Tab-separated table of C-alpha atoms and ligand atoms in Angstrom:
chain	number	residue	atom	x	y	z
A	1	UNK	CA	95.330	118.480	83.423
A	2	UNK	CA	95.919	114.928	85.118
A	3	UNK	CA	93.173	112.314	84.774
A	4	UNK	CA	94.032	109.789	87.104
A	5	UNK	CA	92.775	105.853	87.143
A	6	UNK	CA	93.238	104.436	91.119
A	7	UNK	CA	93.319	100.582	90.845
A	8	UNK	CA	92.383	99.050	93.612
A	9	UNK	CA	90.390	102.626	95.182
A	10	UNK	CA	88.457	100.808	97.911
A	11	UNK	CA	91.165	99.411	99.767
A	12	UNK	CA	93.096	100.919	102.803
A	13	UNK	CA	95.453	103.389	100.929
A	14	UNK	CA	93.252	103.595	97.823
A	15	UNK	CA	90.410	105.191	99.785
A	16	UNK	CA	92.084	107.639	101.083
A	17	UNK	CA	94.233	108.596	97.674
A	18	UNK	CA	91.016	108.982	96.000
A	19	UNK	CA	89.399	111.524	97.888
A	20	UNK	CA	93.118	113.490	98.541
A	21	UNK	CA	94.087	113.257	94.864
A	22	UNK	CA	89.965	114.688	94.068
A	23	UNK	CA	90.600	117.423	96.534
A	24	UNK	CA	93.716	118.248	94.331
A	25	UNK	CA	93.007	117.379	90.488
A	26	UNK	CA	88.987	117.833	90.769
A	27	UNK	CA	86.677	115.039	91.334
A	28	UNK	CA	86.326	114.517	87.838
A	29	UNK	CA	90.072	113.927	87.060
A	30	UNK	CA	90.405	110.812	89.794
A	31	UNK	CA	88.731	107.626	88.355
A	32	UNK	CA	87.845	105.424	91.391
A	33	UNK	CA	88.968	101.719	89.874
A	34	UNK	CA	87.103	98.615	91.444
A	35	UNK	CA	86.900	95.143	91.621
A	36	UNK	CA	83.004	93.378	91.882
A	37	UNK	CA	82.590	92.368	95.418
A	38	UNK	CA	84.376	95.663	96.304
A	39	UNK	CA	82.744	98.847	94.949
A	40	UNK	CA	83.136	102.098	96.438
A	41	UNK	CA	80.390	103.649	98.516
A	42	UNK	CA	79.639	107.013	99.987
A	43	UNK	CA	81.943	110.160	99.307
A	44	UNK	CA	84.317	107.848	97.361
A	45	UNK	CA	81.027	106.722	94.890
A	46	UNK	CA	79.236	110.357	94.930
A	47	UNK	CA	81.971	112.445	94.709
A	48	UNK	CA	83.397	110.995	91.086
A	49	UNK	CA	83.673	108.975	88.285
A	50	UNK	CA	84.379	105.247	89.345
A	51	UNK	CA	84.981	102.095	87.169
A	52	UNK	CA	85.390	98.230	87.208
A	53	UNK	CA	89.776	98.223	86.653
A	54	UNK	CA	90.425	94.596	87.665
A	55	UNK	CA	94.390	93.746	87.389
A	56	UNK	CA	93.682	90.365	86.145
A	57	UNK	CA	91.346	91.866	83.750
A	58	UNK	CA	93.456	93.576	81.117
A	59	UNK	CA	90.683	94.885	79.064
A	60	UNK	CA	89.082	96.400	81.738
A	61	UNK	CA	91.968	98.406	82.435
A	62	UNK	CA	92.306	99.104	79.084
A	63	UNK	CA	88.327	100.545	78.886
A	64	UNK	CA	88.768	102.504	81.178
A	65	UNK	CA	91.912	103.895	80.381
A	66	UNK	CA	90.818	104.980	77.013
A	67	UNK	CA	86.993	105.893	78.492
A	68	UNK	CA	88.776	108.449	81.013
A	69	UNK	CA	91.210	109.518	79.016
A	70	UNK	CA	93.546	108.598	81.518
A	71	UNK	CA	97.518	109.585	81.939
A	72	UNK	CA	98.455	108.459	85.091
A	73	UNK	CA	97.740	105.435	87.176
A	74	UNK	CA	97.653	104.522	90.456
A	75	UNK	CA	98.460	100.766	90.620
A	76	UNK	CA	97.338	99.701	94.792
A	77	UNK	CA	96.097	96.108	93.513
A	78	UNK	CA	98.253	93.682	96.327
A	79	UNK	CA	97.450	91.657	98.747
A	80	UNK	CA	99.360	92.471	101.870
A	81	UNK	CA	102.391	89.843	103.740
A	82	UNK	CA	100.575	87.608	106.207
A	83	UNK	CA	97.630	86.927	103.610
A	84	UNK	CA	99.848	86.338	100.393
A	85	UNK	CA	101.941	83.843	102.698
A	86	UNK	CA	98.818	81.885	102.904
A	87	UNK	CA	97.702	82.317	98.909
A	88	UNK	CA	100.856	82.625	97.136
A	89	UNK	CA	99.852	82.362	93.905
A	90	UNK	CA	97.064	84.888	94.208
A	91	UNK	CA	99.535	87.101	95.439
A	92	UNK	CA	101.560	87.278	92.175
A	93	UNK	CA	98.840	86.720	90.016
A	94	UNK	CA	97.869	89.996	91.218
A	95	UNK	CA	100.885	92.009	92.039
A	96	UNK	CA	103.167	90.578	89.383
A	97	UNK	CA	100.283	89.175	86.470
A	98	UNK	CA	98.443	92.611	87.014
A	99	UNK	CA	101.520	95.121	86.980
A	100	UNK	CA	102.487	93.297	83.781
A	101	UNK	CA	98.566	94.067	82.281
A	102	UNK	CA	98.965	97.430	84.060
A	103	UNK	CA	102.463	98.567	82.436
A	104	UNK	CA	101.370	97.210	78.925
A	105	UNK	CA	98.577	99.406	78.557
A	106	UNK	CA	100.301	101.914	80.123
A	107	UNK	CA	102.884	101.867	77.258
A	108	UNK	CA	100.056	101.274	74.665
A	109	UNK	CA	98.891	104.440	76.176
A	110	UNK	CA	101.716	106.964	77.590
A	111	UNK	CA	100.703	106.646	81.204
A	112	UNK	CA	102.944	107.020	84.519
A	113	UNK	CA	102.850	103.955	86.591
A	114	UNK	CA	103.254	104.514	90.509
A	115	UNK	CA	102.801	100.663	92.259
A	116	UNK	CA	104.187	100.548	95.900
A	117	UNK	CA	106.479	98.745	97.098
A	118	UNK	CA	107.166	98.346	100.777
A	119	UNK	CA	109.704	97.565	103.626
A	120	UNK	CA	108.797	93.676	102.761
A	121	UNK	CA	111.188	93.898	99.920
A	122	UNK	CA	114.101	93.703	102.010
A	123	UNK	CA	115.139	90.680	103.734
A	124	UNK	CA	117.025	89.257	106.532
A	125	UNK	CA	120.209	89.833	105.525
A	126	UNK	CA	119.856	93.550	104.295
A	127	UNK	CA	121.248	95.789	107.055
A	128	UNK	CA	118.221	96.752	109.222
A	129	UNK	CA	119.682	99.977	110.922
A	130	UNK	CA	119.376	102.971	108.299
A	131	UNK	CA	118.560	100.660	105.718
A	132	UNK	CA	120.312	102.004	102.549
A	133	UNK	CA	118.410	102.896	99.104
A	134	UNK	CA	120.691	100.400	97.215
A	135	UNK	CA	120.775	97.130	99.040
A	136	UNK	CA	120.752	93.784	99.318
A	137	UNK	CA	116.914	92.697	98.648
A	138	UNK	CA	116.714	88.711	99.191
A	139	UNK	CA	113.459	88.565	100.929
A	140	UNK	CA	111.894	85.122	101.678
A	141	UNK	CA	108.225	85.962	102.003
A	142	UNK	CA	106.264	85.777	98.728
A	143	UNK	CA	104.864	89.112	99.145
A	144	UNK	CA	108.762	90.007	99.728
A	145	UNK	CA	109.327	88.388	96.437
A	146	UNK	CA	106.723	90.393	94.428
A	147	UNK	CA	107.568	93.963	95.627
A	148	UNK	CA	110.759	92.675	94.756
A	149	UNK	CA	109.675	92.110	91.149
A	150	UNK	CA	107.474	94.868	91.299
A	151	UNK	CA	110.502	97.454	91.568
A	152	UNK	CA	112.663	95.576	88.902
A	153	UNK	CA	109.625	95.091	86.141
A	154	UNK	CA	108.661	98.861	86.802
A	155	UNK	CA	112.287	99.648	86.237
A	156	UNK	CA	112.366	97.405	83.066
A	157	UNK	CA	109.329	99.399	81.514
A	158	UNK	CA	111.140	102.523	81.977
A	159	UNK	CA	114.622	101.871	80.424
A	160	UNK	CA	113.014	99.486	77.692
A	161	UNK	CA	110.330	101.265	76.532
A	162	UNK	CA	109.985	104.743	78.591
A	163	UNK	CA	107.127	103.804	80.528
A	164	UNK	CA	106.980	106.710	83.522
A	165	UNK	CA	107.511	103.984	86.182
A	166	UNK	CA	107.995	105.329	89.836
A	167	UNK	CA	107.425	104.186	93.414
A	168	UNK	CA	108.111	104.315	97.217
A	169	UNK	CA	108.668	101.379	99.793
A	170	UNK	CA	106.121	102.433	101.963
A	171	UNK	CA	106.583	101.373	105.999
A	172	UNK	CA	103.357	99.877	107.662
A	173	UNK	CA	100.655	102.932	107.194
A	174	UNK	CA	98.661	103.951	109.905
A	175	UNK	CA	95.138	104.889	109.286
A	176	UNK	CA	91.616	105.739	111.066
A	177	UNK	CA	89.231	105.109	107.700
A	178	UNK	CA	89.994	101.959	106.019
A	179	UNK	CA	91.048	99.563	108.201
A	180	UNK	CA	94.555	97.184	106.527
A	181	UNK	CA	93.951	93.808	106.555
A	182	UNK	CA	96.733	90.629	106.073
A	183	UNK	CA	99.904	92.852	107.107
A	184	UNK	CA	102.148	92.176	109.638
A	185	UNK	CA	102.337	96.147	110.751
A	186	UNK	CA	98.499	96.048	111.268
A	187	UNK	CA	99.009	96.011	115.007
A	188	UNK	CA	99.869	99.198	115.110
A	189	UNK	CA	96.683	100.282	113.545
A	190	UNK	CA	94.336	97.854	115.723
A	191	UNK	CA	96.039	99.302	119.028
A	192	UNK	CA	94.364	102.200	118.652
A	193	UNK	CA	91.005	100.803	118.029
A	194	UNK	CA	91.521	98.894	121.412
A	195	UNK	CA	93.042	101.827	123.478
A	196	UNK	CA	89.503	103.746	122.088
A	197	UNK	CA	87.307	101.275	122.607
A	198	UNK	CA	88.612	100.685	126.397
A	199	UNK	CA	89.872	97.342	125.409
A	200	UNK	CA	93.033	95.390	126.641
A	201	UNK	CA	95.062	94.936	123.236
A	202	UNK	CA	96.692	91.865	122.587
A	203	UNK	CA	100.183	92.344	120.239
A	204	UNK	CA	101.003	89.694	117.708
A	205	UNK	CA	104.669	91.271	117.497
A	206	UNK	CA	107.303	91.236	120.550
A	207	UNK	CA	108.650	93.860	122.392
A	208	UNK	CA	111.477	95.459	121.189
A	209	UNK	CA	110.953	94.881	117.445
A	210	UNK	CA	111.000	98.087	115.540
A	211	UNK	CA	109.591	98.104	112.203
A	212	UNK	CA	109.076	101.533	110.094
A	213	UNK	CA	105.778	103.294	110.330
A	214	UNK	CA	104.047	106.171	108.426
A	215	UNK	CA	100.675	108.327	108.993
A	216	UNK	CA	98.756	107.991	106.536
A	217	UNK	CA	98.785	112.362	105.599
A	218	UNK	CA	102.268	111.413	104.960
A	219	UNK	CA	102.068	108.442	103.017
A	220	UNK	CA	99.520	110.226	100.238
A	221	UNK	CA	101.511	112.966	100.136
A	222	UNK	CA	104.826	111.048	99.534
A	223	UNK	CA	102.927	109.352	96.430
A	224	UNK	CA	101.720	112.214	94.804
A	225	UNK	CA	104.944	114.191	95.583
A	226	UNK	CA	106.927	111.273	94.043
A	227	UNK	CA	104.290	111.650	90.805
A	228	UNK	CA	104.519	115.085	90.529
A	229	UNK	CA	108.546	115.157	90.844
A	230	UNK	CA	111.052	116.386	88.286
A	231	UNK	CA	112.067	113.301	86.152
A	232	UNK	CA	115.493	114.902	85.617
A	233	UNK	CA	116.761	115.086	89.547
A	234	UNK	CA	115.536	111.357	89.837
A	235	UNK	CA	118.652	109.097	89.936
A	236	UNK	CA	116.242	106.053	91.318
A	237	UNK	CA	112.556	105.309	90.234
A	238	UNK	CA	111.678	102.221	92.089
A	239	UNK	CA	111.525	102.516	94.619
A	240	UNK	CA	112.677	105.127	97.254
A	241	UNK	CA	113.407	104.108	100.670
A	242	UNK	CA	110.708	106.753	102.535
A	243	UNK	CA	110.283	107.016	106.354
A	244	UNK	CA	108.752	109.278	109.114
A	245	UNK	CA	108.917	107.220	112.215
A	246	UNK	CA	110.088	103.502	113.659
A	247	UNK	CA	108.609	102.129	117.056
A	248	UNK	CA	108.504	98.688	118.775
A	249	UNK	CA	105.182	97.874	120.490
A	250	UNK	CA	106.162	99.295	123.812
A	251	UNK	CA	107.299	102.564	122.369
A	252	UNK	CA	103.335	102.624	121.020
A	253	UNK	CA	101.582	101.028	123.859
A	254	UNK	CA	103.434	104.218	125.834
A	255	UNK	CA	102.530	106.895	123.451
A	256	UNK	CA	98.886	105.888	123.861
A	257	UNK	CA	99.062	105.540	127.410
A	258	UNK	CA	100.055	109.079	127.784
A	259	UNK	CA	96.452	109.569	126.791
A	260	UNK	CA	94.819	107.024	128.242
A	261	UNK	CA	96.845	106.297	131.402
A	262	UNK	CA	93.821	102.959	132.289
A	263	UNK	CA	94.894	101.000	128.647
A	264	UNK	CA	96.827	97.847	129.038
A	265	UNK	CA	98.419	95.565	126.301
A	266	UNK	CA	99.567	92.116	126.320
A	267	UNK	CA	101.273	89.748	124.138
A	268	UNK	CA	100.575	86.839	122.006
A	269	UNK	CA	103.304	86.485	119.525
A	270	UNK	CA	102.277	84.898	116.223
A	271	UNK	CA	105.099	83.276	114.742
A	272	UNK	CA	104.677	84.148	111.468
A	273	UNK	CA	103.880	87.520	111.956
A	274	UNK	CA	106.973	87.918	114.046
A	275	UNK	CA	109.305	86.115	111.767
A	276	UNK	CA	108.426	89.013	108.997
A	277	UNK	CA	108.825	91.623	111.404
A	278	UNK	CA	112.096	90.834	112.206
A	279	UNK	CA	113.399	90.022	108.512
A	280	UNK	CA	112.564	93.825	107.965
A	281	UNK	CA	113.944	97.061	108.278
A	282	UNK	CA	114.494	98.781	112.195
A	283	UNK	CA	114.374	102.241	110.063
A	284	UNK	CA	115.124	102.627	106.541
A	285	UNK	CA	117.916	105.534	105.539
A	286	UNK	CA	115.327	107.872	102.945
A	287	UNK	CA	118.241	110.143	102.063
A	288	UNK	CA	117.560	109.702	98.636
A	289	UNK	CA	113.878	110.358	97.894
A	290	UNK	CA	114.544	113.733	100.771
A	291	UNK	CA	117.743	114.586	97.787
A	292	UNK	CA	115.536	114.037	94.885
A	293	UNK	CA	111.924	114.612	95.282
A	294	UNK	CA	112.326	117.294	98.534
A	295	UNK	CA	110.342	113.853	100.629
A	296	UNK	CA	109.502	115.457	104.135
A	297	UNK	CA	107.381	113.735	106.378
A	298	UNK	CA	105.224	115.793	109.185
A	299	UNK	CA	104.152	113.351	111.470
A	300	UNK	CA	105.981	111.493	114.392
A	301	UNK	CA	104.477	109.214	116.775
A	302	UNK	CA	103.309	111.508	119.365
A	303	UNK	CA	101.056	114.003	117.019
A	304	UNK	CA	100.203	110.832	115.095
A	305	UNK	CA	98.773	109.015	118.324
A	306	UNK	CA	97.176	112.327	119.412
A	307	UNK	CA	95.550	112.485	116.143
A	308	UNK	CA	94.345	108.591	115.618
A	309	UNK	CA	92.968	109.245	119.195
A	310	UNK	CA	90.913	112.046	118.456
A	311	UNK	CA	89.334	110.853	114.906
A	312	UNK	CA	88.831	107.785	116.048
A	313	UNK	CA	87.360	108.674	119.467
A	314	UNK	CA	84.930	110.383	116.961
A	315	UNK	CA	84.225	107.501	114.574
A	316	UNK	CA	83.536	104.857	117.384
A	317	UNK	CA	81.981	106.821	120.520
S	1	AKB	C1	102.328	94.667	105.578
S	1	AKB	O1	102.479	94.652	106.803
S	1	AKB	O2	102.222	93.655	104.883
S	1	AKB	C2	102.278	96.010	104.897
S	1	AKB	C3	103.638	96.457	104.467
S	1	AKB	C4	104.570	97.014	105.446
S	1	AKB	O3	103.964	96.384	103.321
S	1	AKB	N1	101.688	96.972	105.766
């Protein structure tokens, strides 16, 4: 039987893990990790085991690795683009300081390592059009830089030492629980909260910039897919291109009027915000992860928008 750590558990795709990868394993297998300042509450603190697993806090991964019994670990400690542009060396300390704590007591302790990384590891020149797997990665954003690191350290553990490393580049993920925070794909979360709420929505990104996109469903089920995956068809570890849909904010803005014919969006384009956008991916090429680990996505952007709609119509009215 699994027992799974989450590291960083109260975040935007750490909330949601916990409580899939509980429904799964057993809510006693799925160790909710937390930083002070961000401990879980509700179904996420009542419905399992949780404890402090701070990145920059080797021992307490460590404790809590050896107090669970733990074998695999769920490594979501990062802080996302826009933010880490403004506190760069927060951002490695935690993604590239913390994987290094992470994958050390993971090899002390014979446990799989999955750490995202994301469509910011690719860079301007990479092709953006069916982005390959294998490809040039020379991004110029320091979160580019980390994910970056991220894939090459995991890959390091692995052939060095046989550390279980594996990982995805996840698109921007789309949610209705946790709110993102920092990223530059986080407009096409707070759209919806607008459109629901009645409000005109004003988009940081231009028109006709297409970045990949994922519902969350999809993006849980691609990590523990990826986790649970034969280690002898995988030819790559870290990390598989993965994708499920790719829209510019028109494309959205007309999926949600289709609902809600009254909504109306605008544009403010913040620079920096747009200057990531465009140094990434149209629509990565996810071949690979489909060849080796059967990835299948479910949702597109109409059953995605019908859905956000719905739950969130239900949260906030
Ligand atoms: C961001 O926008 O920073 C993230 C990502 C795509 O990695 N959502």
């Amino acid at each position: 039987m699994k027992n799974i750590l989450i590291i960083g558990s109260t975040g935007q795709i750490g909330s949601e893990l916990a409580m899939h990868l509980r429904s799964l394993y057993g809510n006693e297998h799925v160790v909710a990790g937390y930083i002070t300042g961000a401990e879980p509450k509700g179904e996420l603190l009542e419905s399992g085991p949780s404890a402090i697993a701070d990145v920059v806090n080797a021992q307490s991964i460590a404790d809590a690795v050896k107090k669970y019994n733990i074998d695999t670990i769920y490594n979501l400690a990062a802080l996302l683009s826009v933010v880490a542009e403004s506190k760069p060396r927060l951002a490695w300390k935690i993604g590239i300081d913390g994987l290094w704590n992470i994958l050390e007591i993971a090899h002390e302790n014979k446990c799989a390592v999955f750490t995202p990384s994301s469509i910011g590891s690719f860079g301007v020149d990479t092709p953006h059009d069916m982005t390959p797997q294998d490809t040039v990665q020379r991004p110029r954003t320091i979160y580019g830089v980390s994910k970056v690191t991220t894939e090459l350290l995991s890959d390091w553990f692995f052939h060095k030492y046989g550390v279980d490393t594996r990982s995805v580049r996840f698109p921007g993920i789309i949610s209705y629980v946790t709110p993102p925070g920092g990223g530059t794909t986080d407009y096409a979360v707070d759209i919806y909260y607008y459109a629901v709420r009645g409000e005109r929505f004003t988009c940081p990104i231009k028109a006709g910039t297409r970045m990949d996109m994922m519902y969350m469903p999809d993006a849980l089920h691609a990590a523990q897919m990826l986790m649970e995956a034969d280690p002898t068809r995988l030819k790559h570890r870290n990390g598989f291109n993965i994708a499920a849909m790719s829209f510019d904010p028109e494309m959205i803005y007309k999926a949600i009027k289709a609902h809600k014919p009254e909504f109306e969006m605008v544009y403010d384009v913040d620079p920096l915000k747009q200057s990531i956008a465009e140094s990434w991916p149209d629509m990565m090429d996810d071949t690979c992860a489909r060849q080796e680990w059967d990835w299948e996505h479910k949702f597109g952007l109409e059953d995605m928008t019908t859905d956000m709609l719905d739950k969130l119509t239900k949260k906030l009215l």
